[in-house]
Coordinates of C-alpha atoms in Angstrom, one line a residue:
M1 CA -14.1 31.7 -2.6
W2 CA -17.0 29.3 -1.9
C3 CA -17.8 29.1 -5.6
W4 CA -14.2 28.2 -6.5
C5 CA -14.1 25.5 -3.8
V6 CA -17.4 24.0 -5.0
I7 CA -16.2 23.9 -8.6
T8 CA -12.8 22.3 -8.0
V9 CA -13.2 20.3 -4.8
H10 CA -16.8 19.2 -4.9
P11 CA -17.9 19.1 -8.5
I12 CA -20.8 16.7 -7.8
L13 CA -22.5 19.4 -5.7
N14 CA -22.7 21.5 -8.9
E15 CA -25.1 18.9 -10.3
L16 CA -27.6 19.3 -7.5
E17 CA -30.7 21.3 -8.4
K18 CA -31.0 23.3 -5.1
D19 CA -28.5 24.4 -2.5
I20 CA -30.7 22.9 0.2
N21 CA -29.9 19.4 -1.1
Q22 CA -26.2 19.9 -0.4
K23 CA -26.4 19.3 3.4
S24 CA -28.5 16.2 3.1
V25 CA -26.2 14.8 0.4
I26 CA -23.1 15.5 2.5
R27 CA -24.6 14.1 5.7
S28 CA -25.9 10.9 4.0
S29 CA -22.6 10.3 2.2
L30 CA -20.5 10.8 5.3
A31 CA -22.8 8.5 7.2
L32 CA -22.6 5.8 4.5
C33 CA -18.8 6.1 4.3
A34 CA -18.4 6.0 8.1
S35 CA -20.7 2.9 8.3
I36 CA -18.8 1.1 5.6
F37 CA -15.4 1.8 7.2
M38 CA -16.7 0.8 10.6
A39 CA -18.2 -2.4 9.2
T40 CA -14.9 -3.3 7.4
S41 CA -12.8 -2.7 10.5
V42 CA -15.2 -4.6 12.9
F43 CA -15.7 -7.6 10.6
G44 CA -12.0 -7.7 9.7
Y45 CA -11.1 -7.8 13.4
L46 CA -13.8 -10.4 14.1
L47 CA -12.6 -12.6 11.3
F48 CA -8.8 -12.3 11.9
G49 CA -8.4 -11.1 15.5
D50 CA -5.0 -9.8 16.5
D51 CA -3.5 -11.1 13.3
T52 CA -5.3 -8.4 11.2
L53 CA -2.9 -6.7 8.9
S54 CA -3.0 -3.0 7.9
D55 CA -4.1 -4.2 4.4
V56 CA -7.1 -6.4 5.2
L57 CA -6.9 -8.0 1.8
S58 CA -3.5 -9.5 2.7
N59 CA -5.2 -11.6 5.3
F60 CA -7.2 -13.4 2.7
D61 CA -4.0 -15.0 1.2
A62 CA -3.9 -17.6 4.0
D63 CA -6.4 -20.4 4.5
L64 CA -9.3 -19.1 6.7
G65 CA -10.1 -22.5 8.1
V66 CA -13.7 -22.4 7.0
P67 CA -15.4 -24.3 4.2
Y68 CA -15.1 -22.6 0.8
S69 CA -12.6 -20.1 2.1
K70 CA -11.0 -19.6 -1.3
V71 CA -14.4 -18.7 -2.8
F72 CA -15.0 -16.3 0.1
A73 CA -11.6 -14.7 -0.4
D74 CA -12.3 -14.3 -4.2
M75 CA -15.7 -12.7 -3.5
V76 CA -14.0 -10.2 -1.2
R77 CA -11.4 -9.4 -3.8
V78 CA -14.1 -9.0 -6.5
G79 CA -16.1 -6.7 -4.2
Y80 CA -13.0 -4.6 -3.5
A81 CA -12.2 -4.4 -7.2
L82 CA -15.7 -3.2 -8.0
H83 CA -15.4 -0.6 -5.2
I84 CA -12.1 0.7 -6.7
M85 CA -13.7 0.8 -10.2
L86 CA -16.6 2.8 -9.0
V87 CA -14.7 5.2 -6.8
F88 CA -11.7 5.9 -9.0
P89 CA -13.6 7.9 -11.7
L90 CA -15.0 10.3 -9.0
I91 CA -11.5 10.9 -7.6
N92 CA -10.0 11.2 -11.0
F93 CA -12.6 13.7 -12.1
S94 CA -11.7 16.2 -9.3
L95 CA -8.0 15.5 -9.6
R96 CA -8.1 16.2 -13.3
L97 CA -10.0 19.5 -12.8
I98 CA -7.5 20.6 -10.2
L99 CA -4.4 19.7 -12.3
D100 CA -5.9 21.4 -15.3
S101 CA -6.4 24.6 -13.4
L102 CA -2.9 24.4 -12.0
L103 CA -1.1 23.5 -15.2
F104 CA -3.2 25.5 -17.7
P105 CA -4.6 28.5 -15.8
R106 CA -5.0 30.5 -19.0
A107 CA -6.4 27.8 -21.3
A108 CA -8.6 29.1 -24.2
K109 CA -11.1 26.3 -23.9
P110 CA -12.5 24.5 -20.9
L111 CA -11.1 21.0 -20.2
A112 CA -14.3 19.3 -21.3
L113 CA -14.0 20.8 -24.8
D114 CA -10.3 20.1 -25.3
N115 CA -9.9 16.4 -26.0
R116 CA -6.1 16.5 -26.2
R117 CA -5.6 18.1 -22.8
F118 CA -8.3 15.9 -21.3
I119 CA -6.8 12.6 -22.6
S120 CA -3.2 13.6 -21.7
L121 CA -4.1 14.6 -18.1
T122 CA -6.2 11.4 -17.7
L123 CA -3.4 9.2 -19.0
C124 CA -0.8 10.9 -16.8
V125 CA -3.0 10.4 -13.7
I126 CA -3.7 6.8 -14.5
G127 CA -0.1 6.1 -15.3
I128 CA 1.2 7.6 -12.1
S129 CA -1.4 5.8 -10.1
W130 CA -0.5 2.5 -11.8
V131 CA 3.2 2.9 -11.2
A132 CA 2.6 3.9 -7.6
A133 CA 0.3 0.9 -7.1
C134 CA 3.0 -1.5 -8.5
Y135 CA 5.9 -0.1 -6.5
V136 CA 4.4 0.6 -3.1
P137 CA 4.8 -2.6 -1.2
D138 CA 2.3 -2.0 1.6
I139 CA -0.8 0.1 1.9
W140 CA 0.5 1.4 5.3
D141 CA 3.4 3.1 3.5
A142 CA 0.9 5.1 1.4
F143 CA -1.1 6.0 4.5
Q144 CA 2.1 7.3 6.3
I145 CA 3.1 9.4 3.3
T146 CA -0.4 10.8 2.9
G147 CA -0.7 11.6 6.6
S148 CA 2.6 13.4 6.8
T149 CA 1.9 15.3 3.6
V150 CA -1.6 16.4 4.7
A151 CA -0.3 17.4 8.2
A152 CA 2.3 19.7 6.6
L153 CA -0.3 21.1 4.2
I154 CA -2.8 21.9 6.9
A155 CA -0.3 23.3 9.3
F156 CA 2.0 25.3 7.1
I157 CA 1.2 25.5 3.4
I158 CA -2.6 26.2 3.2
P159 CA -2.5 29.0 5.7
A160 CA 0.4 30.6 3.8
I161 CA -1.5 30.3 0.5
L162 CA -4.6 31.9 2.0
V163 CA -2.6 34.8 3.4
L164 CA -0.9 35.3 0.0
R165 CA -4.1 35.1 -1.9
Y166 CA -6.4 37.3 0.3
C167 CA -4.0 39.8 1.8

């Protein structure tokens, strides 16, 4: 069970040389992510106060009332775009492995060696992501759908899958 989880859910841990490094990598990445999220929320609230929207980037559409506010807003947007460009491949990597194991459980070749399957899965994931990004009007809607889906998965579906798989 543990090996399967590491292969599909945490593929980066497979690249570590020793199992001892896993705890330090997980702790440092969680601390880094938590500090970035906290800094974003604190500075967003300090900058916009009670007018902070659920999507902080939407606040930058208005004039901030400071010199060079347009340049500052563009710098934030470029930083956010760089963040998305760096994070998306990591998420896409895991998602592509999971989809491949679900859609093609008895494939003759691994995904890394089958270019047609690799490219088609990648294009499907990117296409669905692009369409969703274009048609979801507010980031809060995506958060609500994700929260309700994950709650149902944790409460009902995952326990049932574990019972079916291991009993």
